[in-house]
Amino acid sequence: MTLEGGETLKTLPKARWIWKKLYQYALDRGQVIGLIGGGSLLDIGGFCAATWKRGVPFISVPTSLIAQVDASIGGKTGINFRRGKNLIGVFAQPHAIWVWPGFLESLPRSELRSGWVEVFKHALIAGGNLWEAVQPISVEKPPPLPLLSEAATVKVRIVQEDPLEEKRLRFVLNLGHTLGHLWESLSQPTKRPLLHGEAVAIGLAQEAYLSHRQGYLPEATLQNILTWLEKRQYLTPLPAFSWEKCEKLLSQDKKIRSGRLLLPLLRGPGEVAPAVEVGLQTLKKAVHWYRQRYGGAD
Ligand SMILES: NC(=O)c1ccc[n+]([C@@H]2O[C@H](COP(=O)([O-])OP(=O)(O)OC[C@H]3O[C@@H](n4cnc5c(N)ncnc54)[C@H](O)[C@@H]3O)[C@@H](O)[C@H]2O)c1
Ligand SMILES: [Zn+2]
């Protein structure tokens, strides 16, 4: 089966189409589904495999940078629902993940740039050598193999310790994603939908600012993060939004527990603060700060 990639793949009608094919093939639980593609394909493909006849094994072959360092790892599968990202899904680990860096040679430039943001996020989480290694890099080229592998390992380690996000340890991987998902979702119907990584870059800047405001992240490190993103032209003006719409989308965030949003914040590269409870008004301040600094439609 071939499917056109992109975020629009992660919908219920597309899932239905895949299930229909599995029905036609009479796919049974003794067989294995192979998924070859970017994060969108792995997300929906893993979800369809995990729910078909209560779960058939699948093997993931990630072909984009995001998929190789992030989406193929950790067993989160799912689709979008209404305006919310990844609202329907299940945890399901692939039988195996096969990575071939050669796939990245044909990746469009914008997709490569989008993928580098997740590499940067993993470097922020891990600190140390990986953080040093990403400082001078060009986001126009695929990462060298050792860097690619180290960035993926950051996620592997965290997921092994907290596979189902029960200990809040895994929350840290959502760095930049609470607000990032908002911009990704709000930009979808516009002329220039943001790619996942592009939206996460904006979310990272805003959540780093929040980490600073909440007294965790020193000003110099905030500046360091912003400079890295600015230099590579990630911090673009926000898409048009109303705060009411933002609140509605944020109220569906999967990190909400009993009505409270738990946000992973940062103390510095390699030093994550415990997930902190924040009110929506606090998030609004970060959005306001960003808009004043980098622009955005009213
Ligand atoms: N499950 C997770 O843990 C997890 C983690 C991170 C991201 N994600 C999800 O992943 C999605 C983004 O993934 P993505 O950035 O890979 O985007 P994508 O899967 O939408 O792929 C982007 C585009 O690149 C094309 N493409 C993929 N590999 C290619 C290659 N080697 N050569 C040429 N073109 C290629 C695709 O066909 C598509 O058009 C988002 O929906 C995001 O929510 C999931
Ligand atoms: Zn992501």
mmCIF file of C-alpha atoms and ligand atoms in Angstrom:
data_model
loop_
_atom_site.group_PDB
_atom_site.id
_atom_site.type_symbol
_atom_site.label_atom_id
_atom_site.label_comp_id
_atom_site.label_asym_id
_atom_site.label_seq_id
_atom_site.Cartn_x
_atom_site.Cartn_y
_atom_site.Cartn_z
ATOM 1 C CA MET A 1 0.000 0.000 0.000
ATOM 2 C CA THR A 2 1.288 3.484 -0.661
ATOM 3 C CA LEU A 3 -0.053 6.620 0.956
ATOM 4 C CA GLU A 4 0.894 10.236 0.427
ATOM 5 C CA GLY A 5 2.809 11.518 3.468
ATOM 6 C CA GLY A 6 2.185 14.580 5.571
ATOM 7 C CA GLU A 7 0.102 15.560 8.559
ATOM 8 C CA THR A 8 -3.151 15.120 6.600
ATOM 9 C CA LEU A 9 -2.471 11.390 6.677
ATOM 10 C CA LYS A 10 -3.323 11.175 10.372
ATOM 11 C CA THR A 11 -7.099 11.177 10.065
ATOM 12 C CA LEU A 12 -9.938 8.772 10.783
ATOM 13 C CA PRO A 13 -10.924 8.370 7.085
ATOM 14 C CA LYS A 14 -7.324 7.382 6.240
ATOM 15 C CA ALA A 15 -7.270 4.914 9.152
ATOM 16 C CA ARG A 16 -10.528 3.450 7.897
ATOM 17 C CA TRP A 17 -9.015 3.082 4.427
ATOM 18 C CA ILE A 18 -6.036 1.176 5.892
ATOM 19 C CA TRP A 19 -8.259 -1.110 7.997
ATOM 20 C CA LYS A 20 -10.337 -1.808 4.893
ATOM 21 C CA LYS A 21 -7.194 -2.924 3.057
ATOM 22 C CA LEU A 22 -6.186 -5.148 5.987
ATOM 23 C CA TYR A 23 -9.655 -6.670 5.836
ATOM 24 C CA GLN A 24 -9.345 -7.279 2.093
ATOM 25 C CA TYR A 25 -5.943 -8.920 2.607
ATOM 26 C CA ALA A 26 -7.435 -10.921 5.494
ATOM 27 C CA LEU A 27 -4.338 -9.989 7.459
ATOM 28 C CA ASP A 28 -3.942 -12.266 10.451
ATOM 29 C CA ARG A 29 -2.037 -12.020 13.698
ATOM 30 C CA GLY A 30 0.657 -14.368 12.463
ATOM 31 C CA GLN A 31 1.713 -11.800 9.873
ATOM 32 C CA VAL A 32 3.736 -8.625 10.265
ATOM 33 C CA ILE A 33 3.083 -5.146 8.876
ATOM 34 C CA GLY A 34 6.086 -3.198 7.632
ATOM 35 C CA LEU A 35 5.821 0.584 7.842
ATOM 36 C CA ILE A 36 8.226 2.596 5.709
ATOM 37 C CA GLY A 37 7.894 6.365 5.951
ATOM 38 C CA GLY A 38 7.974 9.540 8.009
ATOM 39 C CA GLY A 39 6.457 10.189 11.422
ATOM 40 C CA SER A 40 2.937 10.666 10.071
ATOM 41 C CA LEU A 41 2.929 7.300 8.365
ATOM 42 C CA LEU A 42 4.440 5.545 11.381
ATOM 43 C CA ASP A 43 1.911 7.194 13.713
ATOM 44 C CA ILE A 44 -1.157 6.133 11.748
ATOM 45 C CA GLY A 45 0.325 2.847 10.533
ATOM 46 C CA GLY A 46 1.311 1.802 14.052
ATOM 47 C CA PHE A 47 -2.147 2.752 15.288
ATOM 48 C CA CYS A 48 -3.913 0.708 12.604
ATOM 49 C CA ALA A 49 -1.629 -2.273 13.231
ATOM 50 C CA ALA A 50 -2.072 -2.050 17.009
ATOM 51 C CA THR A 51 -5.862 -1.988 16.770
ATOM 52 C CA TRP A 52 -6.317 -4.511 13.941
ATOM 53 C CA LYS A 53 -7.631 -7.750 15.445
ATOM 54 C CA ARG A 54 -6.435 -6.352 18.803
ATOM 55 C CA GLY A 55 -2.942 -5.940 17.460
ATOM 56 C CA VAL A 56 -0.701 -7.363 14.787
ATOM 57 C CA PRO A 57 3.092 -6.947 15.010
ATOM 58 C CA PHE A 58 4.657 -4.154 13.000
ATOM 59 C CA ILE A 59 8.184 -3.174 12.028
ATOM 60 C CA SER A 60 9.012 0.511 11.589
ATOM 61 C CA VAL A 61 11.422 1.782 8.962
ATOM 62 C CA PRO A 62 11.657 5.533 9.575
ATOM 63 C CA THR A 63 12.647 7.562 6.512
ATOM 64 C CA SER A 64 12.567 11.173 7.767
ATOM 65 C CA LEU A 65 14.834 12.805 10.325
ATOM 66 C CA ILE A 66 11.971 13.274 12.797
ATOM 67 C CA ALA A 67 11.003 9.647 12.405
ATOM 68 C CA GLN A 68 14.580 8.379 12.844
ATOM 69 C CA VAL A 69 15.387 10.309 16.017
ATOM 70 C CA ASP A 70 11.932 10.527 17.525
ATOM 71 C CA ALA A 71 8.646 9.268 16.047
ATOM 72 C CA SER A 72 9.684 5.651 15.451
ATOM 73 C CA ILE A 73 10.848 5.299 19.065
ATOM 74 C CA GLY A 74 8.677 4.919 22.130
ATOM 75 C CA GLY A 75 5.516 3.255 20.905
ATOM 76 C CA LYS A 76 3.198 6.258 20.721
ATOM 77 C CA THR A 77 0.851 5.736 17.814
ATOM 78 C CA GLY A 78 -2.254 7.612 16.804
ATOM 79 C CA ILE A 79 -4.166 10.073 14.706
ATOM 80 C CA ASN A 80 -5.486 13.621 15.017
ATOM 81 C CA PHE A 81 -9.112 14.294 15.842
ATOM 82 C CA ARG A 82 -10.987 17.485 15.028
ATOM 83 C CA ARG A 83 -8.405 20.228 15.671
ATOM 84 C CA GLY A 84 -6.472 18.287 18.297
ATOM 85 C CA LYS A 85 -3.137 16.565 17.640
ATOM 86 C CA ASN A 86 -2.799 12.843 18.406
ATOM 87 C CA LEU A 87 -6.020 12.694 20.420
ATOM 88 C CA ILE A 88 -6.842 9.118 19.448
ATOM 89 C CA GLY A 89 -4.161 6.504 19.816
ATOM 90 C CA VAL A 90 -2.566 3.712 21.767
ATOM 91 C CA PHE A 91 0.852 2.806 23.071
ATOM 92 C CA ALA A 92 2.199 -0.014 20.919
ATOM 93 C CA GLN A 93 5.856 -0.931 20.561
ATOM 94 C CA PRO A 94 7.116 -1.946 17.135
ATOM 95 C CA HIS A 95 8.558 -5.409 16.794
ATOM 96 C CA ALA A 96 11.710 -3.757 15.459
ATOM 97 C CA ILE A 97 12.955 -0.398 14.172
ATOM 98 C CA TRP A 98 15.281 -0.440 11.184
ATOM 99 C CA VAL A 99 17.112 2.819 10.505
ATOM 100 C CA TRP A 100 19.016 3.558 7.322
ATOM 101 C CA PRO A 101 20.501 7.081 7.295
ATOM 102 C CA GLY A 102 20.696 7.006 3.481
ATOM 103 C CA PHE A 103 16.956 7.796 3.351
ATOM 104 C CA LEU A 104 17.726 11.308 4.572
ATOM 105 C CA GLU A 105 19.542 12.141 1.326
ATOM 106 C CA SER A 106 16.249 12.549 -0.532
ATOM 107 C CA LEU A 107 14.412 14.400 2.221
ATOM 108 C CA PRO A 108 13.217 17.875 1.122
ATOM 109 C CA ARG A 109 15.165 20.752 2.706
ATOM 110 C CA SER A 110 12.180 21.995 4.747
ATOM 111 C CA GLU A 111 11.605 18.506 6.206
ATOM 112 C CA LEU A 112 15.269 18.224 7.139
ATOM 113 C CA ARG A 113 15.111 21.590 8.916
ATOM 114 C CA SER A 114 11.966 20.458 10.697
ATOM 115 C CA GLY A 115 13.712 17.279 11.867
ATOM 116 C CA TRP A 116 16.714 19.113 13.260
ATOM 117 C CA VAL A 117 14.464 20.758 15.827
ATOM 118 C CA GLU A 118 13.810 17.379 17.479
ATOM 119 C CA VAL A 119 17.570 16.720 17.445
ATOM 120 C CA PHE A 120 18.041 20.105 19.150
ATOM 121 C CA LYS A 121 15.321 19.206 21.678
ATOM 122 C CA HIS A 122 17.068 15.937 22.522
ATOM 123 C CA ALA A 123 20.371 17.815 22.883
ATOM 124 C CA LEU A 124 18.686 20.234 25.300
ATOM 125 C CA ILE A 125 17.334 17.335 27.348
ATOM 126 C CA ALA A 126 20.619 15.419 27.386
ATOM 127 C CA GLY A 127 23.106 18.309 27.643
ATOM 128 C CA GLY A 128 26.798 17.307 27.643
ATOM 129 C CA ASN A 129 28.473 16.211 24.425
ATOM 130 C CA LEU A 130 25.306 16.219 22.361
ATOM 131 C CA TRP A 131 24.554 19.817 23.369
ATOM 132 C CA GLU A 132 28.103 20.821 22.394
ATOM 133 C CA ALA A 133 27.847 18.915 19.126
ATOM 134 C CA VAL A 134 24.690 20.710 17.930
ATOM 135 C CA GLN A 135 26.050 24.211 18.564
ATOM 136 C CA PRO A 136 27.861 24.675 15.233
ATOM 137 C CA ILE A 137 25.775 22.408 12.981
ATOM 138 C CA SER A 138 24.109 23.320 9.707
ATOM 139 C CA VAL A 139 20.442 22.333 9.515
ATOM 140 C CA GLU A 140 20.706 22.142 5.730
ATOM 141 C CA LYS A 141 22.491 18.780 5.872
ATOM 142 C CA PRO A 142 21.571 15.455 7.519
ATOM 143 C CA PRO A 143 23.303 14.874 10.863
ATOM 144 C CA PRO A 144 26.482 12.806 10.827
ATOM 145 C CA LEU A 145 25.814 9.217 11.885
ATOM 146 C CA PRO A 146 27.187 9.441 15.467
ATOM 147 C CA LEU A 147 25.009 12.495 16.151
ATOM 148 C CA LEU A 148 21.945 10.852 14.618
ATOM 149 C CA SER A 149 22.441 7.792 16.742
ATOM 150 C CA GLU A 150 23.094 9.761 19.928
ATOM 151 C CA ALA A 151 19.992 11.898 19.431
ATOM 152 C CA ALA A 152 17.878 8.755 19.018
ATOM 153 C CA THR A 153 19.461 7.171 22.091
ATOM 154 C CA VAL A 154 18.308 10.074 24.286
ATOM 155 C CA LYS A 155 14.738 9.088 23.568
ATOM 156 C CA VAL A 156 15.379 5.353 23.870
ATOM 157 C CA ARG A 157 16.789 5.815 27.382
ATOM 158 C CA ILE A 158 13.892 7.910 28.638
ATOM 159 C CA VAL A 159 11.246 5.675 27.115
ATOM 160 C CA GLN A 160 12.836 2.566 28.614
ATOM 161 C CA GLU A 161 12.501 4.091 32.082
ATOM 162 C CA ASP A 162 8.945 5.344 31.646
ATOM 163 C CA PRO A 163 7.356 3.566 28.681
ATOM 164 C CA LEU A 164 3.778 4.618 29.395
ATOM 165 C CA GLU A 165 4.421 8.146 30.711
ATOM 166 C CA GLU A 166 3.324 7.054 34.163
ATOM 167 C CA LYS A 167 6.239 8.421 36.163
ATOM 168 C CA ARG A 168 6.139 11.819 34.498
ATOM 169 C CA LEU A 169 9.721 11.154 33.434
ATOM 170 C CA ARG A 170 8.690 10.827 29.831
ATOM 171 C CA PHE A 171 6.947 14.219 29.990
ATOM 172 C CA VAL A 172 10.275 15.847 29.328
ATOM 173 C CA LEU A 173 10.141 14.628 25.734
ATOM 174 C CA ASN A 174 7.189 16.972 25.300
ATOM 175 C CA LEU A 175 9.426 19.975 25.743
ATOM 176 C CA GLY A 176 8.229 22.660 23.319
ATOM 177 C CA HIS A 177 5.243 20.552 22.282
ATOM 178 C CA THR A 178 2.456 21.998 24.445
ATOM 179 C CA LEU A 179 2.600 25.328 22.656
ATOM 180 C CA GLY A 180 4.187 23.797 19.540
ATOM 181 C CA HIS A 181 1.147 21.587 18.920
ATOM 182 C CA LEU A 182 -1.011 24.671 19.240
ATOM 183 C CA TRP A 183 0.774 26.469 16.392
ATOM 184 C CA GLU A 184 0.963 23.313 14.317
ATOM 185 C CA SER A 185 -2.768 22.862 14.650
ATOM 186 C CA LEU A 186 -3.738 26.532 14.160
ATOM 187 C CA SER A 187 -1.569 26.849 11.059
ATOM 188 C CA GLN A 188 -3.051 23.804 9.285
ATOM 189 C CA PRO A 189 -5.886 25.647 7.503
ATOM 190 C CA THR A 190 -3.619 28.588 6.556
ATOM 191 C CA LYS A 191 -1.657 29.145 3.333
ATOM 192 C CA ARG A 192 1.530 28.031 5.071
ATOM 193 C CA PRO A 193 0.877 25.145 7.470
ATOM 194 C CA LEU A 194 3.815 24.788 9.849
ATOM 195 C CA LEU A 195 5.703 21.511 9.744
ATOM 196 C CA HIS A 196 5.870 19.656 13.052
ATOM 197 C CA GLY A 197 9.463 20.700 13.826
ATOM 198 C CA GLU A 198 8.868 24.292 12.764
ATOM 199 C CA ALA A 199 5.970 24.539 15.219
ATOM 200 C CA VAL A 200 7.992 22.838 17.962
ATOM 201 C CA ALA A 201 10.810 25.375 17.438
ATOM 202 C CA ILE A 202 8.376 28.171 18.289
ATOM 203 C CA GLY A 203 7.048 26.143 21.231
ATOM 204 C CA LEU A 204 10.601 25.558 22.480
ATOM 205 C CA ALA A 205 11.366 29.290 22.443
ATOM 206 C CA GLN A 206 8.149 30.014 24.338
ATOM 207 C CA GLU A 207 8.573 27.226 26.876
ATOM 208 C CA ALA A 208 12.226 28.168 27.429
ATOM 209 C CA TYR A 209 11.001 31.689 28.128
ATOM 210 C CA LEU A 210 8.480 30.240 30.613
ATOM 211 C CA SER A 211 11.237 28.181 32.249
ATOM 212 C CA HIS A 212 13.125 31.438 32.701
ATOM 213 C CA ARG A 213 10.090 33.348 34.017
ATOM 214 C CA GLN A 214 9.335 30.590 36.500
ATOM 215 C CA GLY A 215 12.844 30.987 37.873
ATOM 216 C CA TYR A 216 14.382 27.781 36.518
ATOM 217 C CA LEU A 217 16.385 28.770 33.455
ATOM 218 C CA PRO A 218 19.129 31.422 33.667
ATOM 219 C CA GLU A 219 18.812 34.348 31.260
ATOM 220 C CA ALA A 220 22.096 33.497 29.482
ATOM 221 C CA THR A 221 20.907 29.973 28.652
ATOM 222 C CA LEU A 222 17.569 31.282 27.423
ATOM 223 C CA GLN A 223 19.483 33.634 25.149
ATOM 224 C CA ASN A 224 21.671 30.779 23.970
ATOM 225 C CA ILE A 225 18.597 28.730 22.995
ATOM 226 C CA LEU A 226 16.943 31.681 21.260
ATOM 227 C CA THR A 227 20.126 32.535 19.347
ATOM 228 C CA TRP A 228 20.487 28.963 18.080
ATOM 229 C CA LEU A 229 16.919 29.025 16.771
ATOM 230 C CA GLU A 230 17.096 32.610 15.464
ATOM 231 C CA LYS A 231 20.324 32.015 13.545
ATOM 232 C CA ARG A 232 18.652 29.207 11.645
ATOM 233 C CA GLN A 233 15.489 31.229 10.943
ATOM 234 C CA TYR A 234 13.130 29.094 12.995
ATOM 235 C CA LEU A 235 11.474 31.873 14.974
ATOM 236 C CA THR A 236 8.885 33.030 12.451
ATOM 237 C CA PRO A 237 5.748 35.134 13.130
ATOM 238 C CA LEU A 238 2.831 33.304 14.723
ATOM 239 C CA PRO A 239 -0.161 32.244 12.633
ATOM 240 C CA ALA A 240 -3.401 34.144 13.273
ATOM 241 C CA PHE A 241 -5.202 33.022 16.428
ATOM 242 C CA SER A 242 -7.680 34.059 19.085
ATOM 243 C CA TRP A 243 -6.836 33.240 22.673
ATOM 244 C CA GLU A 244 -10.255 31.574 23.103
ATOM 245 C CA LYS A 245 -9.346 29.103 20.376
ATOM 246 C CA CYS A 246 -5.950 28.510 21.989
ATOM 247 C CA GLU A 247 -7.603 27.768 25.344
ATOM 248 C CA LYS A 248 -9.960 25.328 23.706
ATOM 249 C CA LEU A 249 -7.094 23.453 22.074
ATOM 250 C CA LEU A 250 -4.940 23.551 25.205
ATOM 251 C CA SER A 251 -7.786 22.114 27.271
ATOM 252 C CA GLN A 252 -7.397 18.916 25.231
ATOM 253 C CA ASP A 253 -3.676 18.561 25.992
ATOM 254 C CA LYS A 254 -2.737 15.035 27.020
ATOM 255 C CA LYS A 255 -0.628 16.289 29.926
ATOM 256 C CA ILE A 256 -3.702 17.544 31.747
ATOM 257 C CA ARG A 257 -4.409 15.566 34.918
ATOM 258 C CA SER A 258 -7.655 16.353 36.766
ATOM 259 C CA GLY A 259 -7.914 19.707 35.047
ATOM 260 C CA ARG A 260 -4.310 20.790 35.684
ATOM 261 C CA LEU A 261 -1.736 21.172 32.954
ATOM 262 C CA LEU A 262 1.673 19.739 33.770
ATOM 263 C CA LEU A 263 4.381 21.413 31.761
ATOM 264 C CA PRO A 264 7.956 20.132 31.503
ATOM 265 C CA LEU A 265 10.341 23.038 32.133
ATOM 266 C CA LEU A 266 14.081 23.377 31.842
ATOM 267 C CA ARG A 267 16.851 24.414 34.228
ATOM 268 C CA GLY A 268 19.531 24.172 31.570
ATOM 269 C CA PRO A 269 20.894 21.745 28.970
ATOM 270 C CA GLY A 270 20.790 18.317 30.581
ATOM 271 C CA GLU A 271 18.823 19.579 33.566
ATOM 272 C CA VAL A 272 15.105 19.245 33.388
ATOM 273 C CA ALA A 273 12.884 20.725 36.069
ATOM 274 C CA PRO A 274 10.100 18.481 37.401
ATOM 275 C CA ALA A 275 6.859 18.882 35.464
ATOM 276 C CA VAL A 276 5.293 22.022 36.879
ATOM 277 C CA GLU A 277 1.625 22.856 37.085
ATOM 278 C CA VAL A 278 0.901 25.970 35.110
ATOM 279 C CA GLY A 279 -2.262 27.934 34.484
ATOM 280 C CA LEU A 280 -3.340 28.923 30.997
ATOM 281 C CA GLN A 281 -2.702 32.574 31.855
ATOM 282 C CA THR A 282 0.971 31.759 32.314
ATOM 283 C CA LEU A 283 1.086 30.203 28.853
ATOM 284 C CA LYS A 284 -0.624 33.285 27.481
ATOM 285 C CA LYS A 285 2.229 35.440 28.801
ATOM 286 C CA ALA A 286 4.765 33.397 26.840
ATOM 287 C CA VAL A 287 2.666 33.716 23.691
ATOM 288 C CA HIS A 288 2.400 37.468 24.193
ATOM 289 C CA TRP A 289 6.156 37.763 24.751
ATOM 290 C CA TYR A 290 6.844 35.792 21.566
ATOM 291 C CA ARG A 291 4.459 37.848 19.479
ATOM 292 C CA GLN A 292 6.035 41.100 20.612
ATOM 293 C CA ARG A 293 9.492 39.813 19.792
ATOM 294 C CA TYR A 294 8.952 37.826 16.600
ATOM 295 C CA GLY A 295 5.621 39.089 15.287
ATOM 296 C CA GLY A 296 2.361 37.435 14.363
ATOM 297 C CA ALA A 297 -1.028 38.202 12.862
ATOM 298 C CA ASP A 298 -3.709 39.730 15.093
HETATM 299 N N1 LIG B 1 4.881 9.041 17.853
HETATM 300 C C1 LIG B 1 5.808 9.859 18.265
HETATM 301 O O1 LIG B 1 6.427 9.633 19.300
HETATM 302 C C2 LIG B 1 6.125 11.068 17.470
HETATM 303 C C3 LIG B 1 7.271 11.812 17.760
HETATM 304 C C4 LIG B 1 7.580 12.910 16.967
HETATM 305 C C5 LIG B 1 6.743 13.249 15.932
HETATM 306 N N2 LIG B 1 5.626 12.547 15.697
HETATM 307 C C6 LIG B 1 4.732 12.873 14.592
HETATM 308 O O2 LIG B 1 5.434 12.751 13.375
HETATM 309 C C7 LIG B 1 4.833 13.603 12.416
HETATM 310 C C8 LIG B 1 5.920 14.321 11.667
HETATM 311 O O3 LIG B 1 6.757 13.385 11.062
HETATM 312 P P1 LIG B 1 7.691 13.775 9.827
HETATM 313 O O4 LIG B 1 8.363 15.044 10.120
HETATM 314 O O5 LIG B 1 8.488 12.576 9.523
HETATM 315 O O6 LIG B 1 6.666 14.122 8.693
HETATM 316 P P2 LIG B 1 5.868 13.236 7.631
HETATM 317 O O7 LIG B 1 5.799 11.833 8.004
HETATM 318 O O8 LIG B 1 4.599 13.968 7.420
HETATM 319 O O9 LIG B 1 6.792 13.339 6.328
HETATM 320 C C9 LIG B 1 7.016 14.589 5.741
HETATM 321 C C10 LIG B 1 7.114 14.483 4.228
HETATM 322 O O10 LIG B 1 8.352 13.894 3.863
HETATM 323 C C11 LIG B 1 8.142 12.802 2.972
HETATM 324 N N3 LIG B 1 9.258 11.879 3.187
HETATM 325 C C12 LIG B 1 9.460 11.057 4.243
HETATM 326 N N4 LIG B 1 10.644 10.442 4.105
HETATM 327 C C13 LIG B 1 11.201 10.879 2.959
HETATM 328 C C14 LIG B 1 12.435 10.633 2.284
HETATM 329 N N5 LIG B 1 13.349 9.805 2.804
HETATM 330 N N6 LIG B 1 12.653 11.261 1.117
HETATM 331 C C15 LIG B 1 11.756 12.124 0.600
HETATM 332 N N7 LIG B 1 10.581 12.411 1.199
HETATM 333 C C16 LIG B 1 10.321 11.799 2.362
HETATM 334 C C17 LIG B 1 6.774 12.292 3.343
HETATM 335 O O11 LIG B 1 6.180 11.586 2.291
HETATM 336 C C18 LIG B 1 6.035 13.600 3.628
HETATM 337 O O12 LIG B 1 5.580 14.207 2.459
HETATM 338 C C19 LIG B 1 3.907 14.537 13.173
HETATM 339 O O13 LIG B 1 2.581 14.161 12.947
HETATM 340 C C20 LIG B 1 4.264 14.302 14.608
HETATM 341 O O14 LIG B 1 3.168 14.494 15.480
HETATM 342 C C21 LIG B 1 5.314 11.448 16.432
HETATM 343 ZN ZN ZN B 2 7.760 16.228 18.137
#
